[in-house]
Short mmCIF file of C-alpha atoms in Angstrom, two decimals:
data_model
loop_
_atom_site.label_atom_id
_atom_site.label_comp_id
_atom_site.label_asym_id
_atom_site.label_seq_id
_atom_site.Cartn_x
_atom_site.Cartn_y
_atom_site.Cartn_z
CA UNK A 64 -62.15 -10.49 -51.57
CA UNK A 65 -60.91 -11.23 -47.98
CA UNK A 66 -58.52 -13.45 -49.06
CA UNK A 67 -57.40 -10.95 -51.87
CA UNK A 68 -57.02 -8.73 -49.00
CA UNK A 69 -55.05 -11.02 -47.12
CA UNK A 70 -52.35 -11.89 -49.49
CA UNK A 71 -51.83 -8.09 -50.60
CA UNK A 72 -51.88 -7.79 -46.70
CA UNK A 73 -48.65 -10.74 -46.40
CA UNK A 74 -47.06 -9.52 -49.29
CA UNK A 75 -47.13 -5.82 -47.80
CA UNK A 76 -46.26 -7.11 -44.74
CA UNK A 77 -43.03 -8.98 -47.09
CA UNK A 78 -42.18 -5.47 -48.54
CA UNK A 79 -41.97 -4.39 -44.96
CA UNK A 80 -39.26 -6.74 -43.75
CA UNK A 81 -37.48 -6.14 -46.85
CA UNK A 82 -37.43 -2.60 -46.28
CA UNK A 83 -36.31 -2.82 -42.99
CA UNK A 84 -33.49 -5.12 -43.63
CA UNK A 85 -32.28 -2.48 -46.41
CA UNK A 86 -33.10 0.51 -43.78
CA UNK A 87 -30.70 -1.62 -41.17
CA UNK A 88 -28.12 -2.10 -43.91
CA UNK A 89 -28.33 1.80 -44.51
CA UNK A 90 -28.14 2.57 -41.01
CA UNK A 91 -24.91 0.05 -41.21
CA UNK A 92 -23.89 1.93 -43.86
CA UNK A 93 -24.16 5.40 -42.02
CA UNK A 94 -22.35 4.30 -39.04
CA UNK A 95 -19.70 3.24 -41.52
CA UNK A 96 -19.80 7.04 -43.14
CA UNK A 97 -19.53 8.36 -39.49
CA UNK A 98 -16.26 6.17 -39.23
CA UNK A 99 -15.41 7.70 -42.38
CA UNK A 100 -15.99 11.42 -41.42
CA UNK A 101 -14.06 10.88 -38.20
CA UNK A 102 -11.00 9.35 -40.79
CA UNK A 103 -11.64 12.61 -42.68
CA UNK A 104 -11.20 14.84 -39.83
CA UNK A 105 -8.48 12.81 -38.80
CA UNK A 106 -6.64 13.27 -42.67
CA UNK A 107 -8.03 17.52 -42.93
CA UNK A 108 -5.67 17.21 -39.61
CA UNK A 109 -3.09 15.56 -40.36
CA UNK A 110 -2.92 17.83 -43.86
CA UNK A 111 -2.49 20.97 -41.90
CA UNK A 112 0.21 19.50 -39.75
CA UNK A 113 2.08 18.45 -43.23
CA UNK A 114 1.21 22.08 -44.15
CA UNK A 115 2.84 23.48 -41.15
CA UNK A 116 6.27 21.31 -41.37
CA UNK A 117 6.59 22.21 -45.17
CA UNK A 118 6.58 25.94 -43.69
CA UNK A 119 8.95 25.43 -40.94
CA UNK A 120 11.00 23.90 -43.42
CA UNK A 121 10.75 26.69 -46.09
CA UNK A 122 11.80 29.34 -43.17
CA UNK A 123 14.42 27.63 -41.48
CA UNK A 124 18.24 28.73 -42.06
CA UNK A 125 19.00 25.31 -43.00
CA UNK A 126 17.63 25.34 -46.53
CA UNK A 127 20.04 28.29 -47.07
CA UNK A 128 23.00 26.03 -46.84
CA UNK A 129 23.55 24.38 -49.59
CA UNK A 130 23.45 20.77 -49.53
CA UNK A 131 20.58 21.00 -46.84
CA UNK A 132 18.87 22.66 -49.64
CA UNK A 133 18.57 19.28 -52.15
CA UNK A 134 17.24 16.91 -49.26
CA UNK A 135 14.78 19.52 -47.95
CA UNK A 136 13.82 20.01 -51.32
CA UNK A 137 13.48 16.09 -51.85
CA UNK A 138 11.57 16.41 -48.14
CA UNK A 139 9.42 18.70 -49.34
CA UNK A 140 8.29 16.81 -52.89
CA UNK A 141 7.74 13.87 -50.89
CA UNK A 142 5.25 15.57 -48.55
CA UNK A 143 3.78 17.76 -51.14
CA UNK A 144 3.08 14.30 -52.78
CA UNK A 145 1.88 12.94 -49.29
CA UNK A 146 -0.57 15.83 -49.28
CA UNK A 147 -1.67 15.38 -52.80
CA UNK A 148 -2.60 11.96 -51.89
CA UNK A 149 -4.53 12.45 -48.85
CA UNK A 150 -7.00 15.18 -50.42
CA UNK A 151 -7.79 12.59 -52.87
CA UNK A 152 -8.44 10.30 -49.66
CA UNK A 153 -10.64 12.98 -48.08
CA UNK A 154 -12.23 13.81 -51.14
CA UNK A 155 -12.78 9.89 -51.89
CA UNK A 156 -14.04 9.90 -48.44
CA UNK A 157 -17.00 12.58 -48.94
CA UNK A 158 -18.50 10.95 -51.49
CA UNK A 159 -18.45 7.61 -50.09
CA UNK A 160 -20.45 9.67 -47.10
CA UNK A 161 -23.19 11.21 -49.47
CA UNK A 162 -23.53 8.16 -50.77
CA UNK A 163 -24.37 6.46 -47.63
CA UNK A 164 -26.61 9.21 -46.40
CA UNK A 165 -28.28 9.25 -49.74
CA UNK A 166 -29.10 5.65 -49.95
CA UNK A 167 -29.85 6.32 -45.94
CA UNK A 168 -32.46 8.45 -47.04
CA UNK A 169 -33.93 6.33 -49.64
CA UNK A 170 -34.52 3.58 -47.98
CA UNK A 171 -35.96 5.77 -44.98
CA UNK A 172 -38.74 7.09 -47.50
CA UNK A 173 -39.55 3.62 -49.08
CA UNK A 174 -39.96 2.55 -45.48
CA UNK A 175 -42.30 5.09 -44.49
CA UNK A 176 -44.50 4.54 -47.71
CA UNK A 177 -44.31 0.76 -47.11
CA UNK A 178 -45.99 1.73 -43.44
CA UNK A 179 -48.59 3.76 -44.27
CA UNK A 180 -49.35 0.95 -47.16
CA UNK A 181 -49.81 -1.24 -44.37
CA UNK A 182 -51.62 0.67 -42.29
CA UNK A 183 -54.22 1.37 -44.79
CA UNK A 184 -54.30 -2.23 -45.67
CA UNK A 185 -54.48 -2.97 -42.19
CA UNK A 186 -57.46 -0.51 -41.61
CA UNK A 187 -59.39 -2.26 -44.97
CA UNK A 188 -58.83 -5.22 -43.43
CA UNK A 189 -60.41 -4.43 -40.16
CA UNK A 190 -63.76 -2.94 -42.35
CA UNK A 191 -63.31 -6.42 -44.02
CA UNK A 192 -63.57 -8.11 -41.20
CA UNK A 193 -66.33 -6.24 -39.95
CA UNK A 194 -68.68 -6.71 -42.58
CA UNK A 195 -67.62 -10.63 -42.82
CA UNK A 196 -68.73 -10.64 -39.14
CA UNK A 197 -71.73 -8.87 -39.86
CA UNK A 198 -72.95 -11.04 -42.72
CA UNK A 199 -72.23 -14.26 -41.14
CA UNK A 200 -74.40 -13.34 -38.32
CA UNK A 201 -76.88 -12.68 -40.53
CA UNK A 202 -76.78 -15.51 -42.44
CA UNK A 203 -77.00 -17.74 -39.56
CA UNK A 204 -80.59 -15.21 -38.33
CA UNK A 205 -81.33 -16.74 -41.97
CA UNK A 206 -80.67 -20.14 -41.16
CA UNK A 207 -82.87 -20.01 -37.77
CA UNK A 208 -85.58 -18.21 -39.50
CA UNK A 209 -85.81 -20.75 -42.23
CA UNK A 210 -85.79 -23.82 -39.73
CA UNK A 211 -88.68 -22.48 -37.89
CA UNK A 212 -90.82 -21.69 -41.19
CA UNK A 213 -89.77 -24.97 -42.35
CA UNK A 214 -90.20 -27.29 -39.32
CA UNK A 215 -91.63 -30.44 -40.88
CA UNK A 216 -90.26 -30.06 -44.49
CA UNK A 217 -87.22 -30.34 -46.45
CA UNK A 218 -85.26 -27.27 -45.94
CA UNK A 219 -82.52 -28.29 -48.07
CA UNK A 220 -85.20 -28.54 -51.03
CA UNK A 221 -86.73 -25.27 -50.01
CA UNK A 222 -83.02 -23.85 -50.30
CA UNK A 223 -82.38 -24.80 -53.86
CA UNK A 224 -85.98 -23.49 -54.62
CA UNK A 225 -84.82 -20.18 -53.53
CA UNK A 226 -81.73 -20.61 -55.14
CA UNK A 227 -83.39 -21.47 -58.46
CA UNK A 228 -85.82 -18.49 -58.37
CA UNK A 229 -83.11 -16.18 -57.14
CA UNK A 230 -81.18 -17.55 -60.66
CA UNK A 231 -84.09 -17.29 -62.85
CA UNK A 232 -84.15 -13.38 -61.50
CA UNK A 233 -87.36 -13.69 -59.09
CA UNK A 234 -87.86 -12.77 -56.06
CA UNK A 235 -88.77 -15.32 -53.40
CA UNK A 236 -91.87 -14.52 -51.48
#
């Protein structure tokens, strides 16, 4: 049973390191989804600035002339593409960051289960260990107790007579 004990206790204590090598990949992940939020900020920025020339273009006198009008229009296409472009970058973006902060999460929960596992194998194995202690001490109060009764006899032969009547379902006297 001890031993039982002990290899449910090394394979928790397996489940453990594996956890924390996928909770250190998730954290590796989430430092990689802040790097991504700061991108997105950095793109939501950038988007209002393209938002802001396309009106400065749209209101200056230029566009009335003429042939300022087809290369501002061409100007604007090309940045109304631009834009189109980055929101599916920012938008590609957030869901790369729930994903990280969901698999974050995940892994943070099987880690905590894995713990208290272990600590609650930990704790049987202390009440184990206990009761082993307790036994073997008094096994060997047996042991003395049976030398002194037996001084001048056979002790091992007294042993297996015990042994036998203990099989056969008496009770030594």
């Amino acid at each position: 049973m001890l031993e039982e004990n002990q290899v449910s206790l090394r394979e928790e204590r397996t489940k453990s390191s594996e956890l924390t090598i996928r909770l250190n990949a998730a954290e590796m992940a989430a430092k990689g989804s802040k790097d991504l939020a700061l991108k997105l900020r950095e793109v939501v920025s950038e988007n209002k600035q393209l938002e802001m020339r396309v009106k400065e273009l749209c209101q200056s006198p230029f566009i009335k002339e003429s042939g300022d009008r087809v290369i501002i229009g061409t100007k604007i296409t090309l940045l109304e593409k631009e834009l189109e472009e980055r929101l599916y970058t920012v938008n590609d973006y957030k869901e790369r960051v729930l994903r990280a902060e969901s698999e974050l999460a995940r892994t943070k929960q099987e880690l905590d289960l894995a713990n208290i596992e272990r600590s609650k194998l930990k704790d049987e194995n202390l009440v184990l260990n206990v009761k082993l202690s307790e036994k073997g001490k008094y096994v060997d109060d047996f042991d003395e107790k049976l030398k002194v009764l037996v001084q001048d006899k056979d002790s091992e032969a007294f042993m297996k007579a015990i042994g036998m009547m203990k099989l056969e379902g008496r009770q030594p006297v």
